[in-house]
């Protein structure tokens, strides 16, 4: 599985968009990019995933660069409940290998 | 209804004891997993079971023995507990092949403390 790198922490003002970057420069053509988050003391929660095209669901948007070497998770209107650790995972097959993620703090 | 449930939520025990953690999923998934999250919050896969058969064992000591009586259950038995086993253990499930890569659903976790 491709290694992903993320900034260790970020802050975002409540109500503003949170943009979380992820580098996956060694990703292969069949590896999907998945995003999960873990709110304190809870199990990880699926957010979104994509292969080549940008994706949007009720939680977030995923922007993948054309060369697929990086992606950005966008939370359009961050709330205090979005404070969590966000994990970017490049997945082949069924095994998730979580990195250290980005700790996002939404500030009132 | 809880999709993936684990019992107990907290487990405190002495070194050397044997303990079990239970996991059940009501999603009809065919694959279940155990993850360990240590004190540094690093989340690492331990086991993966597909249709009651072990398909992944990630360099876990053989003191850890998963048991899958049916597709909906994956229990984790730990023998001769050590201090380093203290962690939060998460169970997860997915339906392999439904979508490429598939989405995993995680349980609430079991916090194990070995004294």
Coordinates of C-alpha atoms in Angstrom, one line a residue:
Chain A
X1 CA 0.0 0.0 0.0
X2 CA 1.2 3.5 -0.8
X3 CA 2.5 5.5 2.1
X4 CA 0.5 8.7 2.9
X5 CA 1.8 11.8 4.7
X6 CA -0.4 14.4 6.5
X7 CA 0.3 17.4 8.6
X8 CA 0.1 16.4 12.3
X9 CA -2.3 19.1 13.3
X10 CA -4.5 21.9 11.9
X11 CA -6.9 24.5 13.3
X12 CA -10.1 25.8 11.6
X13 CA -12.6 28.5 12.6
X14 CA -16.1 27.2 13.2
X15 CA -18.3 27.8 10.1
X16 CA -15.3 28.0 7.8
X17 CA -14.1 25.3 5.3
X18 CA -11.5 22.9 6.6
X19 CA -9.1 21.8 4.0
X20 CA -7.0 18.7 5.0
X21 CA -4.2 17.8 2.6
X22 CA -2.7 14.4 2.0
X23 CA 0.4 13.4 0.0
X24 CA 0.4 9.9 -1.6
X25 CA 3.2 10.3 -4.2
X26 CA 3.8 6.5 -4.6
X27 CA 0.1 5.6 -5.1
X28 CA -0.5 3.1 -7.8
X29 CA -3.2 3.2 -10.5
X30 CA -5.6 0.8 -8.7
X31 CA -5.2 2.2 -5.2
X32 CA -8.2 4.1 -3.8
X33 CA -7.8 7.1 -1.4
X34 CA -10.0 6.7 1.7
X35 CA -10.6 9.2 4.4
X36 CA -11.7 8.2 7.9
X37 CA -11.9 10.2 11.1
X38 CA -11.7 9.3 14.8
X39 CA -13.5 11.5 17.3
X40 CA -12.0 11.2 20.8
X41 CA -12.4 7.7 22.3
X42 CA -14.7 6.5 19.5
X43 CA -14.1 4.0 16.6
X44 CA -13.0 5.4 13.2
X45 CA -15.7 6.7 11.0
X46 CA -15.8 6.5 7.2
X47 CA -16.0 9.8 5.5
X48 CA -15.4 9.4 1.7
X49 CA -13.2 7.7 -0.8
X50 CA -12.2 8.1 -4.5
X51 CA -10.0 6.8 -7.2
X52 CA -9.5 9.5 -9.9
X53 CA -12.5 11.8 -9.9
X54 CA -13.5 14.3 -7.3
X55 CA -16.2 13.0 -5.0
X56 CA -18.8 14.7 -2.8
X57 CA -21.2 13.3 -0.2
X58 CA -23.2 14.7 2.7
X59 CA -20.1 14.9 4.9
X60 CA -17.3 16.2 2.7
X61 CA -15.7 16.6 -0.7
X62 CA -12.6 14.9 -1.9
X63 CA -10.3 16.6 -4.4
X64 CA -7.7 14.4 -6.1
X65 CA -5.0 15.9 -8.2
X66 CA -4.8 14.8 -11.8
X67 CA -1.5 13.0 -11.2
X68 CA -3.1 11.4 -8.1
X69 CA -0.1 12.2 -6.0
X70 CA -2.1 14.2 -3.5
X71 CA -5.6 14.9 -2.4
X72 CA -7.5 17.3 -0.2
X73 CA -10.5 16.5 2.1
X74 CA -12.8 19.5 2.4
X75 CA -15.3 19.9 5.2
X76 CA -17.4 22.8 3.8
X77 CA -18.7 24.3 7.1
X78 CA -16.7 23.0 10.0
X79 CA -18.5 22.6 13.3
X80 CA -17.1 21.9 16.8
X81 CA -18.2 18.3 16.4
X82 CA -15.8 17.9 13.5
X83 CA -12.9 18.1 15.9
X84 CA -11.1 14.8 15.4
X85 CA -8.1 13.0 13.9
X86 CA -8.5 12.6 10.2
X87 CA -6.8 9.7 8.4
X88 CA -5.9 9.5 4.7
X89 CA -5.3 5.9 3.5
X90 CA -4.3 4.7 0.1
X91 CA -6.0 1.3 -0.2
X92 CA -5.3 -1.8 -2.3
X93 CA -7.5 -4.7 -1.6
X94 CA -9.2 -4.8 1.8
X95 CA -6.6 -3.9 4.4
X96 CA -6.4 -0.4 5.9
X97 CA -3.1 0.8 7.2
X98 CA -3.7 3.9 9.3
X99 CA -0.9 6.5 9.6
X100 CA -0.7 9.2 12.3
X101 CA -3.4 11.4 10.7
X102 CA -4.1 15.1 11.1
X103 CA -5.6 16.3 14.4
X104 CA -8.1 18.9 13.4
X105 CA -9.3 21.4 16.0
X106 CA -12.3 23.5 15.2
X107 CA -12.2 26.7 17.1
X108 CA -15.4 28.6 18.2
Chain B
X1 CA -29.5 -0.5 16.3
X2 CA -25.8 -0.9 16.8
X3 CA -24.0 -2.0 13.6
X4 CA -20.8 -3.3 15.2
X5 CA -20.8 -3.9 19.0
X6 CA -18.1 -5.0 21.4
X7 CA -18.1 -6.2 24.9
X8 CA -16.9 -5.3 27.4
X9 CA -16.2 -1.6 26.9
X10 CA -13.6 -1.5 29.6
X11 CA -11.5 -4.4 30.9
X12 CA -9.0 -4.1 33.8
X13 CA -7.0 -7.2 34.7
X14 CA -3.8 -8.5 36.2
X15 CA -0.7 -9.5 34.3
X16 CA -0.7 -13.2 33.4
X17 CA -4.5 -13.5 33.2
X18 CA -6.5 -14.8 30.2
X19 CA -9.3 -12.6 28.8
X20 CA -11.7 -12.4 25.9
X21 CA -13.3 -9.6 24.0
X22 CA -16.4 -10.2 21.9
X23 CA -17.5 -8.6 18.7
X24 CA -20.7 -8.8 16.8
X25 CA -21.9 -7.2 13.6
X26 CA -25.5 -7.1 12.3
X27 CA -24.7 -5.7 8.9
X28 CA -24.5 -9.0 7.1
X29 CA -20.8 -8.4 6.2
X30 CA -18.6 -11.3 5.3
X31 CA -15.3 -9.9 6.7
X32 CA -14.3 -8.8 10.2
X33 CA -11.2 -7.3 11.6
X34 CA -9.4 -6.6 14.9
X35 CA -7.3 -3.4 15.3
X36 CA -5.1 -2.3 18.2
X37 CA -4.7 1.3 19.1
X38 CA -1.8 2.0 21.5
X39 CA -1.1 4.9 23.8
X40 CA 0.4 6.9 21.0
X41 CA -2.9 6.6 19.2
X42 CA -1.4 4.5 16.3
X43 CA -4.1 2.3 14.9
X44 CA -2.8 -1.1 13.6
X45 CA -4.6 -4.0 12.0
X46 CA -4.1 -7.3 13.9
X47 CA -6.4 -9.9 12.1
X48 CA -8.8 -10.1 9.3
X49 CA -11.4 -12.9 8.9
X50 CA -13.4 -13.6 5.7
X51 CA -16.3 -16.0 6.0
X52 CA -14.9 -17.4 9.3
X53 CA -11.4 -18.0 7.8
X54 CA -8.3 -16.1 8.8
X55 CA -6.8 -14.1 5.9
X56 CA -4.5 -11.6 7.7
X57 CA -2.4 -12.0 10.8
X58 CA -0.1 -9.1 11.1
X59 CA 2.9 -10.3 13.2
X60 CA 0.7 -10.6 16.3
X61 CA 2.0 -12.8 19.2
X62 CA 0.4 -16.2 19.3
X63 CA -1.0 -15.3 22.7
X64 CA -3.7 -13.6 20.7
X65 CA -6.1 -16.0 19.2
X66 CA -9.1 -14.8 17.2
X67 CA -12.2 -17.1 17.0
X68 CA -15.0 -16.7 14.5
X69 CA -17.9 -19.0 15.3
X70 CA -20.0 -17.5 12.5
X71 CA -19.8 -14.6 10.0
X72 CA -21.4 -12.2 12.5
X73 CA -19.0 -12.8 15.3
X74 CA -15.2 -12.4 15.8
X75 CA -13.9 -12.8 19.3
X76 CA -10.4 -12.1 20.5
X77 CA -8.9 -14.3 23.2
X78 CA -5.7 -13.1 24.9
X79 CA -3.5 -15.5 27.0
X80 CA -1.0 -14.6 29.6
X81 CA -1.7 -10.8 29.4
X82 CA 1.3 -8.5 29.5
X83 CA 1.6 -4.8 30.4
X84 CA 2.2 -4.0 26.7
X85 CA -1.2 -5.4 25.8
X86 CA -2.8 -2.4 27.4
X87 CA -4.5 -0.5 24.5
X88 CA -7.9 0.1 22.9
X89 CA -9.0 -2.8 20.7
X90 CA -11.4 -2.1 17.8
X91 CA -13.4 -4.5 15.9
X92 CA -14.6 -3.7 12.4
X93 CA -16.5 -5.3 9.5
X94 CA -16.9 -4.9 5.8
X95 CA -18.4 -6.6 2.8
X96 CA -15.6 -7.5 0.5
X97 CA -16.3 -7.0 -3.2
X98 CA -19.3 -4.8 -2.7
X99 CA -17.4 -1.7 -3.8
X100 CA -13.7 -1.5 -4.7
X101 CA -11.8 -1.3 -1.4
X102 CA -15.0 -1.4 0.7
X103 CA -15.9 0.7 3.6
X104 CA -15.2 -0.7 7.1
X105 CA -17.5 -0.1 10.0
X106 CA -15.9 0.1 13.4
X107 CA -17.1 -0.8 16.8
X108 CA -16.9 1.5 19.8
X109 CA -13.7 -0.1 21.1
X110 CA -12.6 -2.0 24.2
X111 CA -10.2 -0.3 26.5
X112 CA -7.9 -3.0 28.0
X113 CA -5.8 -2.1 31.0
X114 CA -3.2 -4.7 32.3
X115 CA -1.9 -4.0 35.8

